[in-house]
Amino acid sequence: MTMERRELVKAGALTAAGVLATGALVARARFHRETGDPQGEETARQLTVLDNIEPRFDEDVLLRMQRDLVKAMAKPVEQRRWVMVIDHRKCVGCHACTIGCVAENKLPPGVVYRPVITEERGEFPNVHLKFIPRPCMQCERPPCVPVCPVKATWRRPDGITIVDYDKCIGCRYCLTACPYGARTSDFGLHYWDGAAVGADGSAVQGRDHTQEDLPNHEYGKEWSRKGHQSPVGNARKCHFCLHRLEAGQLPMCVTTCIGRATYFGDAADPDALVTELIAKNNVYVLLPHKGTHPRVFYIA
């Protein structure tokens, strides 16, 4: 009887171990799909954007971050770990990052990659405002990925979650799955819709302008919304300005921040500025209980 009990316990332990291992493999398969993204030395970039500018101990923080960026881009993509750090103490709620992002990515009405949420704290008369810029969190376990029925969204080797507009069918499952509300849908609207029309039926202003149909360059491709082509009808999100990174430029929201409240870099580099910042004990992430492991950190 004793031997039978031992065998039973052993069998139970082996079964439990098998279930856990299978669960781990399933979870990995759900959140880390094989995408065929280029990797290896072919993805390394030798950028020369700062070759003529000597480093200085008192240089602008933007220059330091750009040096970190150039250093990171010289490595294969799978060795980079992009992160963003936002300092609440410096953010003044000016929305320059939001406007810069709209201009850079030619975003239409209703599509915002970088909103700034205003939170009121305290009780009258001791009231103050807290501003929370909220880009895509670029989660290590993005809940938006496994729900996509056509595998149009995935996490790149460098940690950035992207969308293939050619594959996206606009079902918006990913919008619902994101606990941060970081995704929006492009309904094909234009800012000049409903512009004033004169007595002769012609537009008084705006309606004949074609700026809004100019292509953007997200993901290194030209995307024209003219004629309701993609990305009209697609899910859209922040992608850390990947097209700018490839050219050695920081994300637009970082460069337009008037208070230097947003930092960006490679957390895999122990000497990078962002690595120093996220090591401090006053750093936190949004909704940690969701288990998504965001790569956007906040300084309280």
Coordinates of C-alpha atoms in Angstrom, one line a residue:
M1 CA 0.0 0.0 0.0
T2 CA 2.9 2.3 0.9
M3 CA 4.5 1.7 -2.5
E4 CA 1.2 2.3 -4.3
R5 CA 0.9 5.7 -2.5
R6 CA 4.4 6.6 -3.5
E7 CA 3.8 5.7 -7.1
L8 CA 0.6 7.7 -7.0
V9 CA 2.3 10.8 -5.7
K10 CA 5.1 10.4 -8.2
A11 CA 2.6 10.0 -11.1
G12 CA 0.8 13.1 -9.9
A13 CA 3.9 15.1 -9.7
L14 CA 4.9 14.1 -13.2
T15 CA 1.5 15.0 -14.5
A16 CA 1.6 18.4 -12.9
A17 CA 5.0 19.1 -14.3
G18 CA 3.8 18.1 -17.7
V19 CA 0.8 20.4 -17.5
L20 CA 2.9 23.3 -16.4
A21 CA 5.4 22.8 -19.2
T22 CA 2.6 22.5 -21.7
G23 CA 1.0 25.7 -20.4
A24 CA 4.3 27.5 -20.6
L25 CA 4.8 26.4 -24.2
V26 CA 1.2 27.4 -25.1
A27 CA 1.6 30.8 -23.5
R28 CA 4.9 31.4 -25.3
A29 CA 3.3 30.4 -28.6
R30 CA 0.4 32.8 -28.0
F31 CA 2.5 35.8 -27.2
H32 CA 5.7 35.1 -29.2
R33 CA 4.6 33.9 -32.6
E34 CA 7.2 33.1 -35.2
T35 CA 6.9 36.0 -37.6
G36 CA 9.9 35.7 -39.9
D37 CA 11.2 39.2 -39.0
P38 CA 14.8 39.7 -40.2
Q39 CA 17.4 39.1 -37.5
G40 CA 21.2 38.8 -37.3
E41 CA 23.9 41.0 -38.6
E42 CA 21.9 42.1 -41.6
T43 CA 19.7 44.1 -39.3
A44 CA 22.6 46.1 -37.8
R45 CA 22.8 49.7 -38.9
Q46 CA 26.0 51.8 -38.9
L47 CA 24.6 55.3 -38.6
T48 CA 26.6 58.5 -39.0
V49 CA 24.1 61.1 -37.7
L50 CA 26.4 62.3 -34.9
D51 CA 29.8 61.8 -36.4
N52 CA 30.5 65.5 -36.5
I53 CA 29.3 66.3 -33.0
E54 CA 31.8 65.7 -30.2
P55 CA 30.3 64.4 -26.9
R56 CA 30.2 66.8 -24.0
F57 CA 29.5 66.2 -20.4
D58 CA 26.9 69.0 -20.4
E59 CA 25.2 68.2 -23.7
D60 CA 21.5 68.2 -24.1
V61 CA 19.8 64.9 -23.0
L62 CA 18.5 64.5 -26.5
L63 CA 22.0 64.2 -27.8
R64 CA 22.9 61.6 -25.2
M65 CA 19.8 59.6 -26.1
Q66 CA 20.6 59.8 -29.8
R67 CA 24.1 58.5 -29.1
D68 CA 22.5 55.6 -27.2
L69 CA 20.2 55.1 -30.2
V70 CA 23.1 55.0 -32.7
K71 CA 24.9 52.5 -30.5
A72 CA 21.9 50.3 -30.2
M73 CA 21.2 50.3 -34.0
A74 CA 24.7 49.0 -34.6
K75 CA 23.6 45.7 -32.9
P76 CA 21.4 43.1 -34.5
V77 CA 17.7 43.8 -33.9
E78 CA 17.2 40.8 -31.5
Q79 CA 19.8 42.3 -29.1
R80 CA 17.9 45.6 -28.7
R81 CA 15.3 46.1 -26.0
W82 CA 13.6 49.5 -26.6
V83 CA 12.0 51.1 -23.6
M84 CA 10.4 54.5 -22.9
V85 CA 10.6 56.4 -19.6
I86 CA 8.2 59.2 -18.8
D87 CA 8.9 61.6 -15.9
H88 CA 5.7 62.9 -14.3
R89 CA 7.6 65.6 -12.4
K90 CA 8.5 67.3 -15.7
C91 CA 5.4 66.8 -17.8
V92 CA 3.4 70.0 -17.9
G93 CA 0.5 68.7 -20.0
C94 CA 1.3 70.8 -23.1
H95 CA 0.4 68.0 -25.5
A96 CA 3.4 68.8 -27.8
C97 CA 4.1 65.1 -28.0
T98 CA 0.6 64.4 -29.1
I99 CA 0.7 67.1 -31.8
G100 CA 4.2 66.0 -32.9
C101 CA 3.0 62.4 -33.3
V102 CA 0.0 63.4 -35.3
A103 CA 2.1 65.5 -37.7
E104 CA 4.8 62.8 -38.0
N105 CA 2.4 60.0 -38.7
K106 CA -0.2 62.1 -40.5
L107 CA -2.9 60.8 -38.2
P108 CA -6.6 61.4 -39.1
P109 CA -9.4 62.4 -36.7
G110 CA -10.0 59.8 -34.1
V111 CA -6.6 58.2 -34.3
V112 CA -4.2 59.2 -31.5
Y113 CA -1.0 57.3 -30.6
R114 CA 0.1 59.5 -27.8
P115 CA -2.8 61.0 -25.7
V116 CA -2.0 62.9 -22.5
I117 CA -4.5 62.0 -19.8
T118 CA -5.2 64.6 -17.2
E119 CA -5.9 63.4 -13.6
E120 CA -7.1 65.7 -10.9
R121 CA -5.8 64.9 -7.4
G122 CA -6.6 66.2 -3.9
E123 CA -9.5 68.1 -2.5
F124 CA -10.3 71.8 -2.8
P125 CA -8.4 74.0 -2.2
N126 CA -5.5 71.7 -2.3
V127 CA -5.9 70.4 -5.8
H128 CA -3.3 69.6 -8.4
L129 CA -3.2 68.1 -11.8
K130 CA -1.2 65.1 -12.9
F131 CA -0.5 64.5 -16.6
I132 CA 0.0 61.0 -17.9
P133 CA 1.2 60.6 -21.5
R134 CA 0.1 57.2 -22.6
P135 CA 1.7 55.7 -25.7
C136 CA 1.5 52.0 -26.5
M137 CA 3.1 50.1 -23.6
Q138 CA 4.9 47.7 -26.0
C139 CA 4.1 44.9 -23.5
E140 CA 6.3 41.8 -23.2
R141 CA 3.1 39.8 -23.0
P142 CA 0.8 41.9 -25.3
P143 CA -2.8 40.7 -25.0
C144 CA -3.6 42.3 -28.4
V145 CA -1.5 39.7 -30.2
P146 CA -3.2 36.3 -29.5
V147 CA -6.7 37.7 -30.2
C148 CA -6.0 38.7 -33.8
P149 CA -7.7 36.1 -36.0
V150 CA -5.4 36.8 -39.0
K151 CA -2.1 37.2 -37.2
A152 CA -1.8 40.8 -38.4
T153 CA -0.1 42.0 -35.2
W154 CA 3.0 40.6 -33.5
R155 CA 5.9 41.5 -31.3
R156 CA 9.2 42.1 -33.1
P157 CA 12.5 40.7 -31.8
D158 CA 13.3 44.2 -30.3
G159 CA 10.1 44.2 -28.3
I160 CA 8.0 46.6 -30.4
T161 CA 4.5 45.3 -31.3
I162 CA 3.5 46.2 -34.8
V163 CA 0.5 45.9 -37.2
D164 CA 0.5 44.7 -40.8
Y165 CA -2.1 47.0 -42.4
D166 CA -2.2 44.7 -45.5
K167 CA -3.4 41.8 -43.2
C168 CA -5.6 43.6 -40.8
I169 CA -9.3 43.1 -41.4
G170 CA -10.5 45.7 -39.0
C171 CA -12.3 43.4 -36.6
R172 CA -11.1 45.5 -33.6
Y173 CA -10.6 42.5 -31.3
C174 CA -7.2 43.9 -30.4
L175 CA -8.7 47.3 -29.4
T176 CA -10.9 45.4 -26.9
A177 CA -8.1 43.3 -25.6
C178 CA -5.7 46.2 -24.8
P179 CA -6.2 47.2 -21.2
Y180 CA -4.5 50.5 -21.8
G181 CA -6.8 51.7 -24.7
A182 CA -3.6 52.2 -26.7
R183 CA -5.2 51.2 -30.1
T184 CA -7.6 53.1 -32.2
S185 CA -9.4 52.4 -35.5
D186 CA -9.0 54.5 -38.7
F187 CA -12.5 55.2 -40.0
G188 CA -11.3 57.1 -43.0
L189 CA -12.2 60.6 -41.6
H190 CA -10.4 63.8 -42.6
Y191 CA -10.1 67.1 -40.7
W192 CA -11.5 68.9 -43.7
D193 CA -14.7 66.9 -43.7
G194 CA -17.7 69.3 -43.5
A195 CA -15.6 72.3 -44.4
A196 CA -17.5 75.5 -45.2
V197 CA -18.9 75.7 -48.7
G198 CA -19.5 78.9 -50.6
A199 CA -22.6 80.0 -52.6
D200 CA -21.1 78.5 -55.7
G201 CA -20.7 75.2 -54.1
S202 CA -17.0 75.3 -53.9
A203 CA -15.1 74.9 -50.6
V204 CA -14.2 78.1 -48.8
Q205 CA -11.2 76.6 -47.1
G206 CA -9.6 73.2 -46.5
R207 CA -11.8 70.9 -48.6
D208 CA -9.7 71.1 -51.7
H209 CA -6.4 70.6 -49.8
T210 CA -4.7 67.3 -50.3
Q211 CA -2.2 67.3 -47.4
E212 CA -4.3 64.7 -45.6
D213 CA -4.0 62.3 -48.4
L214 CA -0.2 62.4 -48.5
P215 CA 1.3 59.0 -47.6
N216 CA 2.9 58.4 -44.2
H217 CA 5.9 56.2 -43.7
E218 CA 5.0 53.9 -40.8
Y219 CA 6.9 50.6 -40.7
G220 CA 9.2 51.9 -43.4
K221 CA 6.5 51.8 -46.1
E222 CA 4.4 54.4 -47.9
W223 CA 0.7 54.2 -46.8
S224 CA -1.7 56.4 -48.6
R225 CA -5.3 56.8 -47.3
K226 CA -6.4 58.2 -50.6
G227 CA -9.3 56.3 -52.0
H228 CA -9.8 54.6 -48.5
Q229 CA -6.8 52.4 -48.9
S230 CA -5.0 50.9 -45.9
P231 CA -4.6 52.0 -43.1
V232 CA -8.2 53.1 -43.5
G233 CA -10.3 50.5 -41.7
N234 CA -7.3 49.1 -39.8
A235 CA -6.3 49.1 -36.2
R236 CA -3.6 51.6 -35.5
K237 CA -1.1 52.1 -32.7
C238 CA 2.1 53.7 -31.5
H239 CA 5.2 51.9 -32.8
F240 CA 7.9 54.1 -31.2
C241 CA 8.4 55.7 -34.7
L242 CA 10.3 52.7 -36.1
H243 CA 10.8 54.6 -39.4
R244 CA 12.7 57.3 -37.5
L245 CA 14.8 54.8 -35.5
E246 CA 16.1 53.2 -38.7
A247 CA 17.3 56.7 -39.7
G248 CA 19.0 57.3 -36.4
Q249 CA 16.3 59.7 -35.1
L250 CA 14.5 59.5 -31.8
P251 CA 10.7 59.0 -31.7
M252 CA 8.9 62.3 -32.5
C253 CA 7.3 62.5 -29.0
V254 CA 10.7 62.4 -27.4
T255 CA 12.1 65.3 -29.5
T256 CA 9.1 67.5 -29.2
C257 CA 8.8 67.3 -25.4
I258 CA 9.5 70.8 -24.2
G259 CA 10.2 69.7 -20.6
R260 CA 12.5 66.7 -21.5
A261 CA 10.0 64.5 -19.7
T262 CA 10.3 61.6 -22.1
Y263 CA 13.3 59.3 -22.5
F264 CA 14.0 56.5 -25.0
G265 CA 16.7 54.0 -25.5
D266 CA 17.9 50.4 -25.3
A267 CA 17.5 48.7 -21.9
A268 CA 19.9 46.0 -23.0
D269 CA 22.7 48.6 -22.9
P270 CA 23.9 49.0 -19.3
D271 CA 25.3 52.4 -20.1
A272 CA 22.2 53.8 -21.7
L273 CA 20.3 56.7 -20.0
V274 CA 17.1 54.7 -19.8
T275 CA 18.9 51.9 -18.0
E276 CA 19.9 54.3 -15.3
L277 CA 16.4 55.7 -15.0
I278 CA 14.5 52.4 -14.7
A279 CA 16.9 51.2 -12.0
K280 CA 15.6 53.9 -9.6
N281 CA 13.1 53.0 -6.9
N282 CA 10.5 55.6 -7.8
V283 CA 9.8 54.0 -11.2
Y284 CA 6.5 52.1 -11.9
V285 CA 4.4 50.8 -14.7
L286 CA 0.7 51.1 -15.4
L287 CA -1.7 48.2 -14.5
P288 CA 1.0 45.8 -13.3
H289 CA -1.7 43.4 -12.1
K290 CA -2.6 42.7 -15.7
G291 CA 0.6 40.8 -16.1
T292 CA 1.4 42.4 -19.5
H293 CA 4.9 43.6 -18.4
P294 CA 4.9 47.0 -20.1
R295 CA 8.1 48.5 -21.5
V296 CA 7.0 52.1 -20.8
F297 CA 8.0 53.2 -17.3
Y298 CA 6.9 56.2 -15.3
I299 CA 8.9 58.2 -12.8
A300 CA 6.6 59.2 -9.9

